[in-house]
mmCIF file of C-alpha atoms and ligand atoms in Angstrom:
data_model
loop_
_atom_site.group_PDB
_atom_site.id
_atom_site.type_symbol
_atom_site.label_atom_id
_atom_site.label_comp_id
_atom_site.label_asym_id
_atom_site.label_seq_id
_atom_site.Cartn_x
_atom_site.Cartn_y
_atom_site.Cartn_z
ATOM 1 C CA MET A 697 -22.865 20.949 2.088
ATOM 2 C CA ARG A 698 -19.134 20.936 1.302
ATOM 3 C CA GLY A 699 -18.484 22.538 4.680
ATOM 4 C CA LYS A 700 -20.396 19.744 6.429
ATOM 5 C CA ILE A 701 -18.509 17.016 4.572
ATOM 6 C CA LEU A 702 -15.257 18.711 5.473
ATOM 7 C CA GLN A 703 -16.279 18.892 9.101
ATOM 8 C CA GLN A 704 -16.811 15.113 9.135
ATOM 9 C CA LEU A 705 -13.455 14.589 7.462
ATOM 10 C CA LYS A 706 -11.787 16.794 10.052
ATOM 11 C CA GLU A 707 -13.484 15.019 12.966
ATOM 12 C CA MET A 708 -12.823 11.413 11.894
ATOM 13 C CA PRO A 709 -9.630 9.813 10.591
ATOM 14 C CA GLU A 710 -11.627 7.899 8.000
ATOM 15 C CA VAL A 711 -15.237 8.245 6.900
ATOM 16 C CA SER A 712 -17.124 6.185 4.338
ATOM 17 C CA GLY A 713 -19.068 7.653 1.441
ATOM 18 C CA GLU A 714 -22.085 5.730 2.619
ATOM 19 C CA TYR A 715 -21.897 7.248 6.107
ATOM 20 C CA ILE A 716 -21.619 10.773 4.689
ATOM 21 C CA SER A 717 -24.537 10.194 2.322
ATOM 22 C CA ARG A 718 -26.717 8.830 5.154
ATOM 23 C CA CYS A 719 -25.836 11.648 7.601
ATOM 24 C CA LEU A 720 -26.366 14.429 5.114
ATOM 25 C CA GLY A 721 -29.268 12.913 3.179
ATOM 26 C CA ILE A 722 -27.581 13.067 -0.231
ATOM 27 C CA SER A 723 -26.724 10.376 -2.793
ATOM 28 C CA ARG A 724 -23.344 8.610 -2.942
ATOM 29 C CA ALA A 725 -22.800 10.210 -6.343
ATOM 30 C CA ALA A 726 -23.373 13.663 -4.836
ATOM 31 C CA VAL A 727 -20.834 12.864 -2.086
ATOM 32 C CA GLY A 728 -18.315 11.902 -4.782
ATOM 33 C CA LYS A 729 -18.909 15.193 -6.616
ATOM 34 C CA HIS A 730 -18.412 17.247 -3.465
ATOM 35 C CA ILE A 731 -15.203 15.371 -2.677
ATOM 36 C CA GLN A 732 -13.949 16.144 -6.186
ATOM 37 C CA ALA A 733 -14.850 19.838 -5.743
ATOM 38 C CA LEU A 734 -12.997 19.960 -2.421
ATOM 39 C CA ARG A 735 -9.942 18.415 -4.056
ATOM 40 C CA LYS A 736 -10.111 21.135 -6.702
ATOM 41 C CA GLU A 737 -10.054 23.765 -3.936
ATOM 42 C CA GLY A 738 -6.804 22.206 -2.732
ATOM 43 C CA TYR A 739 -7.929 19.757 -0.019
ATOM 44 C CA GLU A 740 -5.919 16.551 -0.205
ATOM 45 C CA ILE A 741 -8.397 13.718 0.330
ATOM 46 C CA LYS A 742 -7.404 10.079 0.090
ATOM 47 C CA ALA A 743 -9.980 7.477 -0.914
ATOM 48 C CA ALA A 744 -9.370 3.889 0.240
ATOM 49 C CA PRO A 745 -11.569 1.241 -1.429
ATOM 50 C CA GLN A 746 -14.079 -0.381 0.995
ATOM 51 C CA ARG A 747 -12.980 1.978 3.776
ATOM 52 C CA GLY A 748 -13.635 5.576 2.893
ATOM 53 C CA TYR A 749 -12.174 9.042 2.720
ATOM 54 C CA SER A 750 -9.431 10.608 4.860
ATOM 55 C CA LEU A 751 -8.354 14.211 4.891
ATOM 56 C CA ILE A 752 -4.574 14.337 4.431
ATOM 57 C CA ASN A 753 -4.014 18.079 4.090
ATOM 58 C CA THR A 754 -5.939 21.353 4.053
ATOM 59 C CA PRO A 755 -4.795 23.978 1.530
ATOM 60 C CA ASN A 756 -2.671 26.838 2.822
ATOM 61 C CA LYS A 757 -5.036 29.365 1.250
ATOM 62 C CA PRO A 758 -7.155 32.085 2.836
ATOM 63 C CA LEU A 759 -10.405 30.272 2.023
ATOM 64 C CA PRO A 760 -13.337 31.740 3.962
ATOM 65 C CA ARG A 761 -14.238 28.489 5.733
ATOM 66 C CA GLU A 762 -10.606 27.928 6.767
ATOM 67 C CA ILE A 763 -10.325 31.495 8.079
ATOM 68 C CA LEU A 764 -13.575 31.088 10.032
ATOM 69 C CA SER A 765 -12.304 27.840 11.567
ATOM 70 C CA PHE A 766 -9.568 29.871 13.327
ATOM 71 C CA PHE A 767 -12.003 32.273 15.036
ATOM 72 C CA PRO A 768 -12.547 31.083 18.598
ATOM 73 C CA SER A 769 -15.646 33.237 19.121
ATOM 74 C CA GLU A 770 -19.048 32.768 17.504
ATOM 75 C CA GLU A 771 -19.364 36.553 17.493
ATOM 76 C CA ASP A 772 -16.429 36.911 15.104
ATOM 77 C CA LYS A 773 -17.700 34.054 12.931
ATOM 78 C CA GLU A 774 -20.983 35.960 12.615
ATOM 79 C CA LEU A 775 -19.368 39.378 12.086
ATOM 80 C CA PHE A 776 -17.076 38.077 9.346
ATOM 81 C CA LYS A 777 -19.699 36.072 7.472
ATOM 82 C CA ASN A 778 -19.045 38.060 4.286
ATOM 83 C CA ILE A 779 -15.565 36.938 3.305
ATOM 84 C CA TYR A 780 -14.813 36.524 -0.406
ATOM 85 C CA TYR A 781 -11.935 34.532 -1.829
ATOM 86 C CA LEU A 782 -10.800 35.213 -5.389
ATOM 87 C CA PRO A 783 -8.121 33.124 -7.148
ATOM 88 C CA GLU A 784 -7.158 36.232 -9.136
ATOM 89 C CA VAL A 785 -8.215 39.871 -9.187
ATOM 90 C CA ASP A 786 -6.788 43.191 -10.369
ATOM 91 C CA SER A 787 -6.782 44.615 -6.833
ATOM 92 C CA THR A 788 -8.781 43.580 -3.764
ATOM 93 C CA ASN A 789 -9.228 47.288 -2.958
ATOM 94 C CA ILE A 790 -10.823 47.982 -6.338
ATOM 95 C CA TYR A 791 -13.070 44.931 -5.975
ATOM 96 C CA LEU A 792 -14.202 45.859 -2.460
ATOM 97 C CA ARG A 793 -14.749 49.515 -3.367
ATOM 98 C CA ARG A 794 -17.292 48.287 -5.902
ATOM 99 C CA LEU A 795 -19.015 46.110 -3.271
ATOM 100 C CA ALA A 796 -19.001 49.066 -0.878
ATOM 101 C CA GLU A 797 -20.780 51.241 -3.436
ATOM 102 C CA GLU A 798 -23.363 48.475 -3.870
ATOM 103 C CA GLY A 799 -24.088 48.554 -0.123
ATOM 104 C CA ALA A 800 -21.964 45.675 1.255
ATOM 105 C CA PRO A 801 -22.044 45.555 5.070
ATOM 106 C CA GLU A 802 -19.234 46.625 7.355
ATOM 107 C CA PHE A 803 -16.538 43.945 7.869
ATOM 108 C CA THR A 804 -16.979 42.526 4.382
ATOM 109 C CA ALA A 805 -13.542 41.228 3.417
ATOM 110 C CA VAL A 806 -12.026 40.275 0.068
ATOM 111 C CA PHE A 807 -8.981 38.005 -0.168
ATOM 112 C CA ALA A 808 -7.127 37.201 -3.370
ATOM 113 C CA GLU A 809 -4.565 34.543 -4.182
ATOM 114 C CA GLU A 810 -2.989 36.798 -6.776
ATOM 115 C CA GLN A 811 -3.371 40.446 -7.818
ATOM 116 C CA THR A 812 -2.653 41.488 -11.379
ATOM 117 C CA ALA A 813 -2.680 45.211 -10.550
ATOM 118 C CA GLY A 814 -1.935 45.357 -6.810
ATOM 119 C CA ARG A 815 -1.592 48.984 -5.744
ATOM 120 C CA GLY A 816 0.472 50.644 -3.057
ATOM 121 C CA ARG A 817 0.507 54.111 -1.536
ATOM 122 C CA LEU A 818 1.370 57.116 -3.662
ATOM 123 C CA ALA A 819 0.321 55.309 -6.871
ATOM 124 C CA ARG A 820 3.066 52.701 -6.582
ATOM 125 C CA ALA A 821 2.580 49.082 -7.656
ATOM 126 C CA TRP A 822 2.440 46.361 -4.985
ATOM 127 C CA HIS A 823 4.396 43.173 -5.639
ATOM 128 C CA SER A 824 1.613 40.541 -5.637
ATOM 129 C CA PRO A 825 2.931 37.036 -6.411
ATOM 130 C CA LYS A 826 0.628 34.029 -6.362
ATOM 131 C CA GLY A 827 0.059 31.782 -3.381
ATOM 132 C CA VAL A 828 2.484 33.033 -0.736
ATOM 133 C CA SER A 829 1.305 36.367 0.665
ATOM 134 C CA LEU A 830 -1.920 37.729 2.053
ATOM 135 C CA PHE A 831 -3.673 40.346 -0.061
ATOM 136 C CA PHE A 832 -6.937 41.463 1.394
ATOM 137 C CA SER A 833 -9.225 44.421 1.877
ATOM 138 C CA LEU A 834 -11.641 45.064 4.706
ATOM 139 C CA LEU A 835 -14.651 47.368 4.650
ATOM 140 C CA PHE A 836 -15.406 49.839 7.416
ATOM 141 C CA ARG A 837 -18.279 52.265 7.672
ATOM 142 C CA PRO A 838 -16.848 54.357 10.489
ATOM 143 C CA PRO A 839 -18.981 56.843 12.400
ATOM 144 C CA LEU A 840 -16.286 59.480 11.871
ATOM 145 C CA SER A 841 -15.923 62.794 10.141
ATOM 146 C CA PRO A 842 -13.774 62.535 6.973
ATOM 147 C CA MET A 843 -11.185 64.675 8.773
ATOM 148 C CA LEU A 844 -10.496 61.699 11.056
ATOM 149 C CA ALA A 845 -10.405 59.029 8.364
ATOM 150 C CA GLN A 846 -6.608 58.908 8.641
ATOM 151 C CA THR A 847 -7.032 57.498 12.143
ATOM 152 C CA ILE A 848 -8.589 54.319 10.696
ATOM 153 C CA THR A 849 -5.441 53.694 8.689
ATOM 154 C CA LEU A 850 -3.222 54.250 11.719
ATOM 155 C CA THR A 851 -5.515 52.008 13.758
ATOM 156 C CA SER A 852 -5.133 49.302 11.116
ATOM 157 C CA ALA A 853 -1.336 49.553 11.381
ATOM 158 C CA VAL A 854 -1.588 49.075 15.157
ATOM 159 C CA ALA A 855 -3.923 46.099 14.640
ATOM 160 C CA VAL A 856 -1.603 44.443 12.126
ATOM 161 C CA SER A 857 1.408 44.852 14.401
ATOM 162 C CA GLU A 858 -0.567 43.434 17.360
ATOM 163 C CA GLY A 859 -1.761 40.512 15.225
ATOM 164 C CA LEU A 860 1.811 39.826 14.130
ATOM 165 C CA GLU A 861 2.903 39.922 17.754
ATOM 166 C CA GLU A 862 0.298 37.233 18.499
ATOM 167 C CA LEU A 863 1.897 35.171 15.722
ATOM 168 C CA GLY A 864 5.283 35.615 17.387
ATOM 169 C CA PHE A 865 6.769 38.534 15.410
ATOM 170 C CA ASP A 866 7.839 41.796 17.009
ATOM 171 C CA CYS A 867 7.216 44.386 14.301
ATOM 172 C CA ARG A 868 7.551 48.155 14.224
ATOM 173 C CA ILE A 869 5.445 50.809 12.496
ATOM 174 C CA LYS A 870 7.079 53.416 10.285
ATOM 175 C CA TRP A 871 4.868 56.483 9.950
ATOM 176 C CA PRO A 872 2.226 56.474 8.816
ATOM 177 C CA ASN A 873 1.419 52.802 8.394
ATOM 178 C CA ASP A 874 4.259 50.677 7.032
ATOM 179 C CA ILE A 875 5.051 47.594 9.072
ATOM 180 C CA PHE A 876 8.698 46.653 9.396
ATOM 181 C CA LEU A 877 10.383 43.546 10.757
ATOM 182 C CA ASN A 878 14.121 43.537 11.409
ATOM 183 C CA GLY A 879 14.560 46.717 9.366
ATOM 184 C CA LYS A 880 12.693 45.529 6.253
ATOM 185 C CA LYS A 881 9.135 46.100 5.132
ATOM 186 C CA ILE A 882 6.830 43.168 5.760
ATOM 187 C CA CYS A 883 3.408 44.738 5.280
ATOM 188 C CA GLY A 884 1.848 47.740 3.579
ATOM 189 C CA ILE A 885 -1.563 49.297 4.052
ATOM 190 C CA LEU A 886 -3.524 51.245 1.454
ATOM 191 C CA SER A 887 -6.677 52.913 2.642
ATOM 192 C CA GLU A 888 -9.293 54.463 0.360
ATOM 193 C CA MET A 889 -12.633 56.055 1.140
ATOM 194 C CA ARG A 890 -15.673 57.887 -0.097
ATOM 195 C CA SER A 891 -17.239 60.567 2.007
ATOM 196 C CA ASP A 892 -19.647 63.466 1.892
ATOM 197 C CA PRO A 893 -18.761 66.674 3.754
ATOM 198 C CA ASP A 894 -19.824 65.287 7.155
ATOM 199 C CA THR A 895 -19.486 61.532 7.095
ATOM 200 C CA VAL A 896 -17.380 58.737 5.749
ATOM 201 C CA LYS A 897 -19.584 56.571 3.506
ATOM 202 C CA TRP A 898 -17.095 53.745 3.394
ATOM 203 C CA GLN A 899 -13.452 53.123 3.990
ATOM 204 C CA VAL A 900 -11.602 50.219 2.425
ATOM 205 C CA VAL A 901 -8.399 49.180 4.160
ATOM 206 C CA GLY A 902 -6.182 47.063 1.914
ATOM 207 C CA ILE A 903 -3.416 44.995 3.464
ATOM 208 C CA GLY A 904 -0.524 43.251 1.771
ATOM 209 C CA LEU A 905 1.459 41.011 4.117
ATOM 210 C CA ASN A 906 4.454 39.002 2.957
ATOM 211 C CA ILE A 907 4.057 35.586 4.546
ATOM 212 C CA ASN A 908 5.665 32.590 2.873
ATOM 213 C CA ASN A 909 7.774 34.379 0.255
ATOM 214 C CA SER A 910 11.197 32.710 0.072
ATOM 215 C CA ALA A 911 12.723 35.503 -2.022
ATOM 216 C CA PHE A 912 11.953 38.852 -3.645
ATOM 217 C CA PRO A 913 12.801 40.312 -7.041
ATOM 218 C CA PRO A 914 16.168 42.143 -7.081
ATOM 219 C CA TYR A 915 14.611 45.644 -6.776
ATOM 220 C CA LEU A 916 12.970 44.594 -3.465
ATOM 221 C CA GLU A 917 15.658 42.318 -2.015
ATOM 222 C CA GLU A 918 17.157 44.977 0.256
ATOM 223 C CA LEU A 919 13.816 46.494 1.222
ATOM 224 C CA ALA A 920 11.327 43.694 1.800
ATOM 225 C CA THR A 921 11.089 40.564 3.901
ATOM 226 C CA SER A 922 8.541 37.890 4.799
ATOM 227 C CA LEU A 923 7.469 36.042 7.942
ATOM 228 C CA LYS A 924 9.019 32.880 6.537
ATOM 229 C CA ILE A 925 12.368 34.529 5.832
ATOM 230 C CA GLU A 926 12.474 35.988 9.351
ATOM 231 C CA GLY A 927 10.975 33.052 11.243
ATOM 232 C CA GLN A 928 12.258 30.128 9.137
ATOM 233 C CA ASN A 929 8.881 28.372 9.148
ATOM 234 C CA GLU A 930 5.985 28.129 6.741
ATOM 235 C CA ILE A 931 2.997 29.989 8.229
ATOM 236 C CA SER A 932 -0.674 29.084 7.934
ATOM 237 C CA ARG A 933 -2.166 31.842 5.787
ATOM 238 C CA PRO A 934 -5.773 31.269 6.914
ATOM 239 C CA LYS A 935 -4.642 31.430 10.536
ATOM 240 C CA ALA A 936 -2.710 34.654 9.907
ATOM 241 C CA ALA A 937 -5.789 36.040 8.137
ATOM 242 C CA ALA A 938 -8.041 35.195 11.096
ATOM 243 C CA VAL A 939 -5.607 36.698 13.613
ATOM 244 C CA LEU A 940 -5.334 39.928 11.591
ATOM 245 C CA LEU A 941 -9.085 40.234 11.010
ATOM 246 C CA ARG A 942 -9.786 39.784 14.702
ATOM 247 C CA ALA A 943 -7.124 42.342 15.646
ATOM 248 C CA LEU A 944 -8.507 44.800 13.085
ATOM 249 C CA ARG A 945 -12.009 44.351 14.501
ATOM 250 C CA GLU A 946 -10.784 44.807 18.078
ATOM 251 C CA GLU A 947 -8.736 47.969 17.476
ATOM 252 C CA TYR A 948 -11.443 49.474 15.257
ATOM 253 C CA GLN A 949 -14.002 48.990 18.025
ATOM 254 C CA ILE A 950 -11.640 50.668 20.499
ATOM 255 C CA LEU A 951 -11.334 53.604 18.095
ATOM 256 C CA CYS A 952 -15.113 53.904 17.691
ATOM 257 C CA ARG A 953 -15.843 53.582 21.425
ATOM 258 C CA GLN A 954 -12.911 55.395 23.042
ATOM 259 C CA GLY A 955 -11.517 57.638 20.324
ATOM 260 C CA PHE A 956 -8.022 57.751 18.862
ATOM 261 C CA GLU A 957 -6.011 58.414 22.052
ATOM 262 C CA PRO A 958 -5.612 54.760 23.233
ATOM 263 C CA ILE A 959 -4.677 53.780 19.685
ATOM 264 C CA ARG A 960 -2.191 56.650 19.437
ATOM 265 C CA GLN A 961 -0.514 55.400 22.621
ATOM 266 C CA LYS A 962 -0.166 51.911 21.170
ATOM 267 C CA TRP A 963 1.077 53.348 17.870
ATOM 268 C CA LEU A 964 3.781 55.304 19.705
ATOM 269 C CA LYS A 965 4.907 52.168 21.577
ATOM 270 C CA LYS A 966 5.344 50.368 18.266
ATOM 271 C CA ALA A 967 6.768 53.350 16.373
ATOM 272 C CA TRP A 968 10.020 52.857 14.500
ATOM 273 C CA LEU A 969 12.600 55.621 14.012
ATOM 274 C CA MET A 970 11.213 58.233 16.412
ATOM 275 C CA ASN A 971 13.359 61.073 17.774
ATOM 276 C CA GLN A 972 15.658 60.739 14.818
ATOM 277 C CA ARG A 973 16.848 62.997 12.068
ATOM 278 C CA ALA A 974 14.806 62.345 8.957
ATOM 279 C CA TYR A 975 12.908 64.023 6.212
ATOM 280 C CA VAL A 976 9.379 63.775 4.978
ATOM 281 C CA SER A 977 8.721 63.538 1.293
ATOM 282 C CA LEU A 978 5.402 65.174 0.396
ATOM 283 C CA ALA A 979 3.061 64.258 -2.469
ATOM 284 C CA ASP A 980 4.265 67.315 -4.469
ATOM 285 C CA GLY A 981 7.874 66.080 -4.278
ATOM 286 C CA LYS A 982 8.962 68.586 -1.588
ATOM 287 C CA LYS A 983 11.237 67.212 1.136
ATOM 288 C CA ILE A 984 11.064 68.604 4.665
ATOM 289 C CA PRO A 985 13.999 67.836 6.989
ATOM 290 C CA GLY A 986 13.647 67.570 10.776
ATOM 291 C CA ILE A 987 13.609 65.351 13.843
ATOM 292 C CA THR A 988 10.658 62.970 14.321
ATOM 293 C CA ARG A 989 8.867 63.836 17.575
ATOM 294 C CA GLY A 990 5.880 61.510 17.773
ATOM 295 C CA MET A 991 2.323 61.916 16.595
ATOM 296 C CA SER A 992 -0.334 64.578 17.129
ATOM 297 C CA PRO A 993 -3.796 63.723 18.550
ATOM 298 C CA GLU A 994 -5.113 63.682 14.938
ATOM 299 C CA GLY A 995 -2.448 61.239 13.744
ATOM 300 C CA TYR A 996 -0.118 63.765 12.101
ATOM 301 C CA LEU A 997 3.653 63.249 12.277
ATOM 302 C CA LEU A 998 5.342 65.845 14.489
ATOM 303 C CA LEU A 999 8.538 67.070 12.870
ATOM 304 C CA GLU A 1000 10.887 69.450 14.685
ATOM 305 C CA ASN A 1001 12.969 71.826 12.597
ATOM 306 C CA ASP A 1002 16.420 73.239 13.452
ATOM 307 C CA ASN A 1003 14.838 76.168 15.332
ATOM 308 C CA GLY A 1004 12.940 73.787 17.616
ATOM 309 C CA ALA A 1005 9.549 74.544 16.038
ATOM 310 C CA ILE A 1006 7.296 71.525 15.594
ATOM 311 C CA THR A 1007 5.170 71.111 12.472
ATOM 312 C CA PRO A 1008 2.376 68.518 12.266
ATOM 313 C CA ILE A 1009 2.479 66.743 8.900
ATOM 314 C CA PRO A 1010 -0.738 65.025 7.775
ATOM 315 C CA SER A 1011 0.672 62.727 5.109
ATOM 316 C CA GLY A 1012 3.820 61.805 3.234
ATOM 317 C CA ASP A 1013 6.669 59.357 3.249
ATOM 318 C CA LEU A 1014 9.188 59.241 6.076
ATOM 319 C CA LEU A 1015 12.741 58.840 4.770
ATOM 320 C CA PHE A 1016 16.155 58.597 6.432
HETATM 321 C C1 LIG B 720 1.948 50.386 0.524
HETATM 322 O O1 LIG B 720 2.306 51.051 -0.448
HETATM 323 O O2 LIG B 720 2.700 50.156 1.450
HETATM 324 C C2 LIG B 720 0.525 49.852 0.588
HETATM 325 C C3 LIG B 720 0.393 48.495 -0.026
HETATM 326 C C4 LIG B 720 -0.991 47.913 0.058
HETATM 327 C C5 LIG B 720 -1.121 46.612 -0.698
HETATM 328 C C6 LIG B 720 -2.455 45.957 -0.466
HETATM 329 S S1 LIG B 720 -2.516 44.320 -1.111
HETATM 330 C C7 LIG B 720 -4.226 44.262 -0.854
HETATM 331 C C8 LIG B 720 -4.768 45.609 -1.253
HETATM 332 N N1 LIG B 720 -5.033 45.652 -2.667
HETATM 333 C C9 LIG B 720 -4.226 46.513 -3.309
HETATM 334 O O3 LIG B 720 -4.234 46.728 -4.528
HETATM 335 N N2 LIG B 720 -3.411 47.106 -2.432
HETATM 336 C C10 LIG B 720 -3.658 46.653 -1.082
#
């Protein structure tokens, strides 16, 4: 019902309570309650006596109905009908993992305004301030062997960088899936899954994108940036969410239908710091030096040592 009222408010500059109540077959009091509830969600609605309601501003929040309003195709509206919005959560990944275990369908997405225990790769914390970034997790049930699960994460990095390009930002991917803009990190991806020996049961891809942050705490100042800092303008978070979800859906379908090779090609085009001297820090703390030489067909980093031998590295942190 609230969606329908909002639609009328978006279509007309001014609409009377009586008109809404007649069109939707509800009492004037019920209209008033819905208007109050919409205001609580952040919609700015002016009420002029004897004239009616006007919508002054929509909230810059990733509310499901606002995200859906940015999908041009009915197909995407249908596919993404399970979007959750939480004002606060420990971590959207943890929340969605639970839904995945309970049988939630593919493309279920969870957005949060604030995370109290946002998590990054390698057990790091993820800076998750209220109201400015996008924190969300998306559920896949890929028809892949667990050995290839890494390709979903790399595919997501390609999708995010393509989505950001659509929004006007030319980003680069640092292996395996960090997104950088002008030399600073703008987005991180944390992917988690459950599988049996042959199949992936579910894979949750969690994305943290810095959007309207004006500043970062001192320990991140040199490392992180936001779309607003780089582009000078406030960005619509529901629009960014819709663009990213659509890009994630598109690239995922390419992966499922055509395999990893077309994605790998796109990844390489967007890759940052290739053919450069670097070292890879492994989970056990070991550091392997070498020259970055692209990515193997399975998504492993190819690292050339001083003797010219190339080692494929499945996971780690690329450092310079
Ligand atoms: C990284 O270390 O670069 C990955 C960061 C991933 C952060 C996102 S925010 C949404 C989702 N929920 C989490 O707790 N983490 C991911």
